[in-house]
C-alpha positions as YAML, in Angstrom:
chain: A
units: angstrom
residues:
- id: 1
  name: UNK
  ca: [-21.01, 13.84, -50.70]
- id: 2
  name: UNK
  ca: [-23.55, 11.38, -49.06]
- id: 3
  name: UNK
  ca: [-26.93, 12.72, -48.57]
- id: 4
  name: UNK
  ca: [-28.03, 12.57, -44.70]
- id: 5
  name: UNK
  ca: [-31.11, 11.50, -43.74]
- id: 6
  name: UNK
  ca: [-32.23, 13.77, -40.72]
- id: 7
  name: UNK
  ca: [-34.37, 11.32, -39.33]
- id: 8
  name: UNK
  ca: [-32.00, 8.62, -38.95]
- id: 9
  name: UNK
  ca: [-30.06, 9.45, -34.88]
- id: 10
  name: UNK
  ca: [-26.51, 8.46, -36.55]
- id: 11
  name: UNK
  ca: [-27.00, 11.21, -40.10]
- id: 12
  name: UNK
  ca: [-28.88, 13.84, -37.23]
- id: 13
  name: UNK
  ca: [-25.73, 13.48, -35.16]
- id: 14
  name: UNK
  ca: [-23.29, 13.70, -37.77]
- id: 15
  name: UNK
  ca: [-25.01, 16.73, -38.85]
- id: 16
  name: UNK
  ca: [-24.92, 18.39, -35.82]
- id: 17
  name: UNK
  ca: [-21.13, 17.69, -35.23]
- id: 18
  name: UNK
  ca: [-20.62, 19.21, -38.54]
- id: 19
  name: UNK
  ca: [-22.66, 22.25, -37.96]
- id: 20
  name: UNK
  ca: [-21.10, 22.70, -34.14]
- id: 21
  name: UNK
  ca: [-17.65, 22.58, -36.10]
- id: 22
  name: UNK
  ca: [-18.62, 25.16, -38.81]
- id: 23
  name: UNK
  ca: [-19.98, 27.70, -35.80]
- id: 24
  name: UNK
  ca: [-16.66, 27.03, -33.46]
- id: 25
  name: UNK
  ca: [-14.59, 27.51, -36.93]
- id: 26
  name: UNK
  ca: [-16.54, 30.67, -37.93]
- id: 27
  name: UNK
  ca: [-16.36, 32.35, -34.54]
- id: 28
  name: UNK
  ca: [-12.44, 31.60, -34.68]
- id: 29
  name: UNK
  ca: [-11.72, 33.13, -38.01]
- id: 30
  name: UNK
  ca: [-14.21, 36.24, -36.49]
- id: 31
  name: UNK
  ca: [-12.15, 36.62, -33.59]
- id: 32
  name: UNK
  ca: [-8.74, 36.37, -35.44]
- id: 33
  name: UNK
  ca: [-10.00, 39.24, -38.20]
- id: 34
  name: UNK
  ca: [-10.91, 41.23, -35.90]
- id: 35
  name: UNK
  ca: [-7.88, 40.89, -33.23]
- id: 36
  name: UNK
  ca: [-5.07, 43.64, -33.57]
- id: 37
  name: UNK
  ca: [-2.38, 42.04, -32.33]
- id: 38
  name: UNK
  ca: [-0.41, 39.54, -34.77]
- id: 39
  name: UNK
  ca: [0.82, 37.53, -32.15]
- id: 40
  name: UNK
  ca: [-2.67, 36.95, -30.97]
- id: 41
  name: UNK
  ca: [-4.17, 36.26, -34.35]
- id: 42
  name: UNK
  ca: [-1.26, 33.78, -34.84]
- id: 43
  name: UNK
  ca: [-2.69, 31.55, -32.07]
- id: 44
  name: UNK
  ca: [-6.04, 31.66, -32.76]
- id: 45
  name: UNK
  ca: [-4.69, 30.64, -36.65]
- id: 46
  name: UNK
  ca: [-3.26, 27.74, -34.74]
- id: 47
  name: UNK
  ca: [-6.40, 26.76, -33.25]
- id: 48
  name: UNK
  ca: [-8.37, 27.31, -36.20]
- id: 49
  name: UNK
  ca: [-5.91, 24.48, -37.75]
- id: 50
  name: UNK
  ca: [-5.99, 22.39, -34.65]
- id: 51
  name: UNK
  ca: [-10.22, 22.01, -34.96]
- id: 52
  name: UNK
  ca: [-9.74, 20.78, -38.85]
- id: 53
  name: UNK
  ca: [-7.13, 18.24, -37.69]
- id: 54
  name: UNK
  ca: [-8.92, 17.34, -34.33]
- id: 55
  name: UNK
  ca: [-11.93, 16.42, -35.72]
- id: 56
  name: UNK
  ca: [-10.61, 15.06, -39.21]
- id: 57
  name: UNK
  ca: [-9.08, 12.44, -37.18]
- id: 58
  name: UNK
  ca: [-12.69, 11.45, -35.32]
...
């Protein structure tokens, strides 16, 4: 894995894409642990796979 230099704009940003991802992927799997209802959880599994794919094509 590269090493990112924080005070270079382009590694900053890339770091804080990657940090917004890991919060919006850890709130998901939160959410779908804690829902009841299997159908529910189902769809939030779908969007948990649909932010890995979304931003592994950026």
């Amino acid at each position: 894995m590269p090493v990112l230099d924080l005070f270079k704009s382009v590694d900053k940003a890339a770091r804080d894409r990657l940090a917004a991802l890991v919060d919006k992927m850890l709130g998901l799997k939160r959410r779908e642990h804690e829902e009841p209802n299997p159908q529910v959880q189902t769809v939030i599994a779908r969007q948990i796979g649909a932010v890995g794919k979304d931003e592994g094509a950026a």
